[in-house]
Structures are given as C-alpha cells and as structure tokens.
Amino acid sequence: MTDEPKRTKEVNRLVEAIEAIEAIEDDVECAKTVAETLDEWPQYQKRLREARQKRVQSLRAQGKTWPEIGTLLGVSPQRAQAIAVGLSGSVRRKRGENADGRRTAPEE
C-alpha cells in the first residue's frame, strides 16, 4: 500500500500525462516537450484558479458560510474567502504594499 494521497481521476490523468512526458526516451524530444508544456502552463494555471474561484462563489451564492466552504475544500474560512475574491496564495503582500511591491501612500 502506498502513502499517495487520494486523487480525483482528473488529477490522476494530469499526473499520468506528466509521467508520460518523463518517460520519453529521446532526451531532445523529452526536453522539447517539457519546454512546450512549461511555456503553456501559465495560461492553464490561470484557468484553473478562475474555475476554482467561480465554484467557490457559487457555493457562497447557495448560502454556504465561509467555514462550511473552507471545510468542504480543506482550507481555512479565510482562505476560502480569499479564493472567492481571486487572491492567489502565491502572492503575499505586506501591509502598505501594492501589487508591484512598492510602498503605498499612508492612509489618512
């Protein structure tokens, strides 16, 4: 028995596709395929984040609370709310910083 986490069939298919790329025997072909995949990945990552955001918003529109949504997704209520407004977990800004990392003017 393995210690692999339980995954959905769709995630398994994605993992299998990555494994198929890794299994390409020709080094040049494998490297080119990896490069092509990496070049295209950002657009798919964005689509996945948007799909998740839309579904979280739908759960909220159905009347679910942030704690309920967080439990369903396995995240904190705060993270569920952040997903709904489109905040990515990869971008953490300090208070008083804008998106490009520059300090914003203090509020009065």
CSV table of N, CA and C in Angstrom, one decimal:
chain,number,residue,atom,x,y,z
A,1,MET,N,0.8,-1.2,0.0
A,1,MET,CA,0.0,0.0,0.0
A,1,MET,C,0.9,1.2,0.0
A,2,THR,N,0.5,2.2,-0.8
A,2,THR,CA,1.4,3.4,-0.9
A,2,THR,C,0.8,4.5,0.0
A,3,ASP,N,1.6,5.5,0.2
A,3,ASP,CA,1.2,6.6,1.0
A,3,ASP,C,0.7,7.8,0.2
A,4,GLU,N,0.4,7.5,-1.1
A,4,GLU,CA,0.0,8.6,-2.0
A,4,GLU,C,-1.4,9.1,-1.6
A,5,PRO,N,-1.6,10.4,-1.7
A,5,PRO,CA,-2.9,10.9,-1.3
A,5,PRO,C,-3.9,10.5,-2.3
A,6,LYS,N,-5.2,10.4,-1.9
A,6,LYS,CA,-6.3,10.0,-2.8
A,6,LYS,C,-6.5,11.2,-3.7
A,7,ARG,N,-6.5,10.9,-5.0
A,7,ARG,CA,-6.7,11.9,-6.0
A,7,ARG,C,-7.9,11.6,-6.9
A,8,THR,N,-8.5,12.7,-7.5
A,8,THR,CA,-9.6,12.5,-8.4
A,8,THR,C,-9.0,11.9,-9.7
A,9,LYS,N,-9.9,11.4,-10.5
A,9,LYS,CA,-9.5,10.8,-11.7
A,9,LYS,C,-8.9,11.8,-12.7
A,10,GLU,N,-9.4,13.1,-12.6
A,10,GLU,CA,-8.9,14.1,-13.4
A,10,GLU,C,-7.4,14.5,-13.0
A,11,VAL,N,-7.2,14.5,-11.7
A,11,VAL,CA,-5.8,14.8,-11.3
A,11,VAL,C,-4.9,13.6,-11.7
A,12,ASN,N,-5.4,12.4,-11.5
A,12,ASN,CA,-4.6,11.3,-11.9
A,12,ASN,C,-4.2,11.3,-13.4
A,13,ARG,N,-5.2,11.8,-14.2
A,13,ARG,CA,-4.9,11.9,-15.7
A,13,ARG,C,-3.8,12.9,-15.9
A,14,LEU,N,-3.8,14.0,-15.2
A,14,LEU,CA,-2.8,15.0,-15.3
A,14,LEU,C,-1.4,14.5,-14.9
A,15,VAL,N,-1.4,13.8,-13.8
A,15,VAL,CA,-0.1,13.2,-13.3
A,15,VAL,C,0.4,12.1,-14.3
A,16,GLU,N,-0.5,11.3,-14.9
A,16,GLU,CA,-0.1,10.4,-15.9
A,16,GLU,C,0.4,11.0,-17.1
A,17,ALA,N,-0.1,12.2,-17.5
A,17,ALA,CA,0.4,12.9,-18.7
A,17,ALA,C,1.8,13.4,-18.4
A,18,ILE,N,2.1,13.9,-17.2
A,18,ILE,CA,3.4,14.3,-16.8
A,18,ILE,C,4.4,13.1,-16.8
A,19,GLU,N,3.9,12.0,-16.3
A,19,GLU,CA,4.8,10.8,-16.2
A,19,GLU,C,5.1,10.3,-17.7
A,20,ALA,N,4.1,10.5,-18.6
A,20,ALA,CA,4.3,10.1,-20.0
A,20,ALA,C,5.4,10.9,-20.6
A,21,ILE,N,5.4,12.2,-20.3
A,21,ILE,CA,6.4,13.1,-20.8
A,21,ILE,C,7.8,12.7,-20.3
A,22,GLU,N,7.8,12.4,-19.0
A,22,GLU,CA,9.1,12.0,-18.4
A,22,GLU,C,9.6,10.7,-19.0
A,23,ALA,N,8.7,9.9,-19.4
A,23,ALA,CA,9.1,8.6,-20.0
A,23,ALA,C,9.6,8.6,-21.4
A,24,ILE,N,9.5,9.8,-22.1
A,24,ILE,CA,10.0,9.9,-23.4
A,24,ILE,C,11.5,9.6,-23.4
A,25,GLU,N,11.9,8.6,-24.2
A,25,GLU,CA,13.3,8.1,-24.2
A,25,GLU,C,14.3,9.0,-24.8
A,26,ASP,N,13.9,9.7,-25.9
A,26,ASP,CA,14.8,10.6,-26.6
A,26,ASP,C,15.0,11.9,-25.7
A,27,ASP,N,16.2,12.2,-25.3
A,27,ASP,CA,16.5,13.3,-24.5
A,27,ASP,C,16.0,14.6,-25.1
A,28,VAL,N,16.3,14.8,-26.4
A,28,VAL,CA,15.9,16.1,-27.1
A,28,VAL,C,14.4,16.2,-27.1
A,29,GLU,N,13.7,15.1,-27.5
A,29,GLU,CA,12.3,15.2,-27.6
A,29,GLU,C,11.6,15.4,-26.2
A,30,CYS,N,12.2,14.8,-25.2
A,30,CYS,CA,11.7,15.0,-23.9
A,30,CYS,C,11.8,16.4,-23.4
A,31,ALA,N,13.0,16.9,-23.6
A,31,ALA,CA,13.3,18.3,-23.2
A,31,ALA,C,12.4,19.3,-24.0
A,32,LYS,N,12.2,19.1,-25.3
A,32,LYS,CA,11.4,20.0,-26.0
A,32,LYS,C,9.9,19.9,-25.6
A,33,THR,N,9.5,18.7,-25.3
A,33,THR,CA,8.1,18.5,-24.8
A,33,THR,C,7.9,19.2,-23.4
A,34,VAL,N,8.9,19.1,-22.6
A,34,VAL,CA,8.8,19.7,-21.2
A,34,VAL,C,8.8,21.2,-21.4
A,35,ALA,N,9.7,21.8,-22.3
A,35,ALA,CA,9.7,23.2,-22.5
A,35,ALA,C,8.4,23.7,-23.1
A,36,GLU,N,7.8,23.0,-24.0
A,36,GLU,CA,6.5,23.4,-24.6
A,36,GLU,C,5.4,23.4,-23.5
A,37,THR,N,5.4,22.4,-22.7
A,37,THR,CA,4.4,22.3,-21.6
A,37,THR,C,4.6,23.4,-20.6
A,38,LEU,N,5.8,23.7,-20.2
A,38,LEU,CA,6.1,24.8,-19.3
A,38,LEU,C,5.7,26.2,-19.9
A,39,ASP,N,5.9,26.3,-21.2
A,39,ASP,CA,5.5,27.6,-21.9
A,39,ASP,C,4.0,27.8,-21.8
A,40,GLU,N,3.2,26.7,-21.9
A,40,GLU,CA,1.8,26.8,-21.9
A,40,GLU,C,1.2,26.8,-20.6
A,41,TRP,N,1.9,26.3,-19.6
A,41,TRP,CA,1.3,26.1,-18.3
A,41,TRP,C,0.7,27.3,-17.6
A,42,PRO,N,1.3,28.5,-17.7
A,42,PRO,CA,0.7,29.7,-17.0
A,42,PRO,C,-0.8,29.9,-17.4
A,43,GLN,N,-1.1,29.8,-18.7
A,43,GLN,CA,-2.5,30.0,-19.1
A,43,GLN,C,-3.4,29.0,-18.5
A,44,TYR,N,-3.0,27.8,-18.3
A,44,TYR,CA,-3.8,26.7,-17.7
A,44,TYR,C,-3.9,26.9,-16.2
A,45,GLN,N,-2.8,27.4,-15.6
A,45,GLN,CA,-2.9,27.7,-14.2
A,45,GLN,C,-3.9,28.8,-13.9
A,46,LYS,N,-3.9,29.8,-14.7
A,46,LYS,CA,-4.9,30.9,-14.5
A,46,LYS,C,-6.3,30.4,-14.7
A,47,ARG,N,-6.5,29.5,-15.7
A,47,ARG,CA,-7.8,29.0,-15.9
A,47,ARG,C,-8.3,28.1,-14.8
A,48,LEU,N,-7.4,27.3,-14.2
A,48,LEU,CA,-7.8,26.5,-13.0
A,48,LEU,C,-8.1,27.4,-11.8
A,49,ARG,N,-7.3,28.5,-11.6
A,49,ARG,CA,-7.6,29.4,-10.5
A,49,ARG,C,-9.0,30.0,-10.7
A,50,GLU,N,-9.3,30.4,-11.9
A,50,GLU,CA,-10.6,31.1,-12.2
A,50,GLU,C,-11.7,30.1,-12.0
A,51,ALA,N,-11.5,28.8,-12.5
A,51,ALA,CA,-12.6,27.8,-12.3
A,51,ALA,C,-12.9,27.6,-10.8
A,52,ARG,N,-11.8,27.5,-10.0
A,52,ARG,CA,-12.0,27.3,-8.6
A,52,ARG,C,-12.7,28.5,-7.9
A,53,GLN,N,-12.3,29.7,-8.3
A,53,GLN,CA,-12.9,31.0,-7.8
A,53,GLN,C,-14.4,31.0,-8.1
A,54,LYS,N,-14.8,30.6,-9.4
A,54,LYS,CA,-16.2,30.6,-9.8
A,54,LYS,C,-17.0,29.6,-9.0
A,55,ARG,N,-16.4,28.4,-8.7
A,55,ARG,CA,-17.1,27.4,-7.9
A,55,ARG,C,-17.3,27.8,-6.5
A,56,VAL,N,-16.3,28.5,-5.9
A,56,VAL,CA,-16.4,28.9,-4.5
A,56,VAL,C,-17.4,30.0,-4.4
A,57,GLN,N,-17.5,30.9,-5.4
A,57,GLN,CA,-18.5,31.9,-5.4
A,57,GLN,C,-19.9,31.3,-5.6
A,58,SER,N,-20.0,30.3,-6.3
A,58,SER,CA,-21.3,29.5,-6.5
A,58,SER,C,-21.7,28.9,-5.2
A,59,LEU,N,-20.7,28.3,-4.4
A,59,LEU,CA,-21.1,27.8,-3.1
A,59,LEU,C,-21.6,28.8,-2.2
A,60,ARG,N,-21.0,30.0,-2.2
A,60,ARG,CA,-21.4,31.1,-1.4
A,60,ARG,C,-22.8,31.6,-1.8
A,61,ALA,N,-23.0,31.7,-3.1
A,61,ALA,CA,-24.4,32.1,-3.6
A,61,ALA,C,-25.4,31.1,-3.2
A,62,GLN,N,-25.0,29.8,-2.9
A,62,GLN,CA,-26.0,28.8,-2.5
A,62,GLN,C,-26.3,29.0,-1.0
A,63,GLY,N,-25.6,29.9,-0.3
A,63,GLY,CA,-25.9,30.2,1.1
A,63,GLY,C,-24.9,29.5,2.0
A,64,LYS,N,-23.9,28.9,1.5
A,64,LYS,CA,-22.9,28.3,2.4
A,64,LYS,C,-22.1,29.4,3.1
A,65,THR,N,-21.7,29.1,4.3
A,65,THR,CA,-20.8,30.1,5.0
A,65,THR,C,-19.4,29.8,4.7
A,66,TRP,N,-18.5,30.8,5.0
A,66,TRP,CA,-17.1,30.6,4.8
A,66,TRP,C,-16.5,29.4,5.5
A,67,PRO,N,-16.9,29.2,6.8
A,67,PRO,CA,-16.4,28.0,7.5
A,67,PRO,C,-16.9,26.7,6.8
A,68,GLU,N,-18.1,26.7,6.3
A,68,GLU,CA,-18.6,25.5,5.6
A,68,GLU,C,-17.8,25.2,4.3
A,69,ILE,N,-17.6,26.3,3.6
A,69,ILE,CA,-16.9,26.2,2.3
A,69,ILE,C,-15.4,25.8,2.6
A,70,GLY,N,-14.8,26.4,3.6
A,70,GLY,CA,-13.5,26.0,4.0
A,70,GLY,C,-13.4,24.5,4.3
A,71,THR,N,-14.3,24.0,5.1
A,71,THR,CA,-14.3,22.6,5.5
A,71,THR,C,-14.5,21.7,4.2
A,72,LEU,N,-15.4,22.1,3.3
A,72,LEU,CA,-15.5,21.3,2.1
A,72,LEU,C,-14.3,21.2,1.2
A,73,LEU,N,-13.5,22.3,1.2
A,73,LEU,CA,-12.3,22.4,0.4
A,73,LEU,C,-11.0,22.0,1.1
A,74,GLY,N,-11.2,21.9,2.4
A,74,GLY,CA,-10.0,21.5,3.2
A,74,GLY,C,-9.0,22.7,3.4
A,75,VAL,N,-9.6,23.9,3.5
A,75,VAL,CA,-8.8,25.1,3.7
A,75,VAL,C,-9.5,25.9,4.9
A,76,SER,N,-8.9,26.9,5.3
A,76,SER,CA,-9.5,27.8,6.4
A,76,SER,C,-10.6,28.6,5.8
A,77,PRO,N,-11.5,29.1,6.6
A,77,PRO,CA,-12.5,30.0,6.1
A,77,PRO,C,-12.0,31.3,5.4
A,78,GLN,N,-10.8,31.8,6.0
A,78,GLN,CA,-10.2,32.9,5.4
A,78,GLN,C,-9.7,32.7,4.0
A,79,ARG,N,-9.1,31.5,3.9
A,79,ARG,CA,-8.5,31.1,2.5
A,79,ARG,C,-9.7,30.9,1.5
A,80,ALA,N,-10.8,30.3,2.0
A,80,ALA,CA,-12.0,30.2,1.1
A,80,ALA,C,-12.4,31.5,0.6
A,81,GLN,N,-12.5,32.5,1.5
A,81,GLN,CA,-12.9,33.8,1.2
A,81,GLN,C,-11.9,34.5,0.2
A,82,ALA,N,-10.6,34.3,0.5
A,82,ALA,CA,-9.6,34.9,-0.4
A,82,ALA,C,-9.7,34.3,-1.8
A,83,ILE,N,-10.0,33.0,-1.9
A,83,ILE,CA,-10.2,32.3,-3.2
A,83,ILE,C,-11.3,33.0,-4.0
A,84,ALA,N,-12.4,33.2,-3.2
A,84,ALA,CA,-13.6,33.8,-3.9
A,84,ALA,C,-13.4,35.2,-4.5
A,85,VAL,N,-12.5,35.9,-3.9
A,85,VAL,CA,-12.2,37.3,-4.4
A,85,VAL,C,-11.0,37.3,-5.4
A,86,GLY,N,-10.4,36.1,-5.6
A,86,GLY,CA,-9.3,36.0,-6.6
A,86,GLY,C,-7.9,36.2,-6.1
A,87,LEU,N,-7.7,36.1,-4.7
A,87,LEU,CA,-6.4,36.3,-4.2
A,87,LEU,C,-5.7,35.0,-4.3
A,88,SER,N,-4.5,35.0,-4.9
A,88,SER,CA,-3.7,33.8,-5.1
A,88,SER,C,-2.8,33.6,-3.8
A,89,GLY,N,-2.7,32.4,-3.4
A,89,GLY,CA,-1.9,32.1,-2.2
A,89,GLY,C,-0.4,32.3,-2.4
A,90,SER,N,0.0,32.5,-3.7
A,90,SER,CA,1.4,32.7,-4.0
A,90,SER,C,1.9,34.1,-3.9
A,91,VAL,N,0.9,35.0,-3.8
A,91,VAL,CA,1.3,36.4,-3.7
A,91,VAL,C,0.9,36.9,-2.3
A,92,ARG,N,1.8,37.2,-1.5
A,92,ARG,CA,1.6,37.7,-0.1
A,92,ARG,C,2.2,39.1,0.0
A,93,ARG,N,1.3,40.1,0.1
A,93,ARG,CA,1.8,41.4,0.2
A,93,ARG,C,1.9,41.9,1.7
A,94,LYS,N,2.8,42.7,2.0
A,94,LYS,CA,2.9,43.2,3.3
A,94,LYS,C,1.9,44.4,3.3
A,95,ARG,N,1.4,44.7,4.5
A,95,ARG,CA,0.5,45.8,4.6
A,95,ARG,C,1.2,47.1,4.1
A,96,GLY,N,0.5,47.9,3.3
A,96,GLY,CA,1.1,49.1,2.8
A,96,GLY,C,1.9,48.9,1.5
A,97,GLU,N,1.8,47.7,0.9
A,97,GLU,CA,2.5,47.5,-0.4
A,97,GLU,C,1.4,47.3,-1.5
A,98,ASN,N,1.7,47.7,-2.7
A,98,ASN,CA,0.8,47.5,-3.8
A,98,ASN,C,1.3,46.2,-4.5
A,99,ALA,N,0.7,45.9,-5.6
A,99,ALA,CA,1.0,44.6,-6.3
A,99,ALA,C,2.4,44.5,-6.8
A,100,ASP,N,3.0,45.6,-7.1
A,100,ASP,CA,4.4,45.5,-7.6
A,100,ASP,C,5.5,45.7,-6.5
A,101,GLY,N,5.0,45.6,-5.2
A,101,GLY,CA,5.9,45.6,-4.1
A,101,GLY,C,6.3,47.0,-3.6
A,102,ARG,N,5.9,48.0,-4.3
A,102,ARG,CA,6.2,49.4,-3.8
A,102,ARG,C,5.3,49.8,-2.7
A,103,ARG,N,5.8,50.6,-1.8
A,103,ARG,CA,5.0,51.1,-0.7
A,103,ARG,C,3.9,52.1,-1.2
A,104,THR,N,2.8,51.9,-0.6
A,104,THR,CA,1.7,52.8,-1.0
A,104,THR,C,1.7,54.0,0.0
A,105,ALA,N,1.0,55.1,-0.4
A,105,ALA,CA,0.9,56.2,0.5
A,105,ALA,C,0.1,55.9,1.7
A,106,PRO,N,0.5,56.3,2.9
A,106,PRO,CA,-0.2,56.0,4.1
A,106,PRO,C,-1.6,56.6,4.1
A,107,GLU,N,-2.5,55.9,4.7
A,107,GLU,CA,-3.9,56.3,4.7
A,107,GLU,C,-4.0,57.4,5.8
A,108,GLU,N,-4.9,58.4,5.5
A,108,GLU,CA,-5.1,59.4,6.5
A,108,GLU,C,-6.5,59.3,7.1
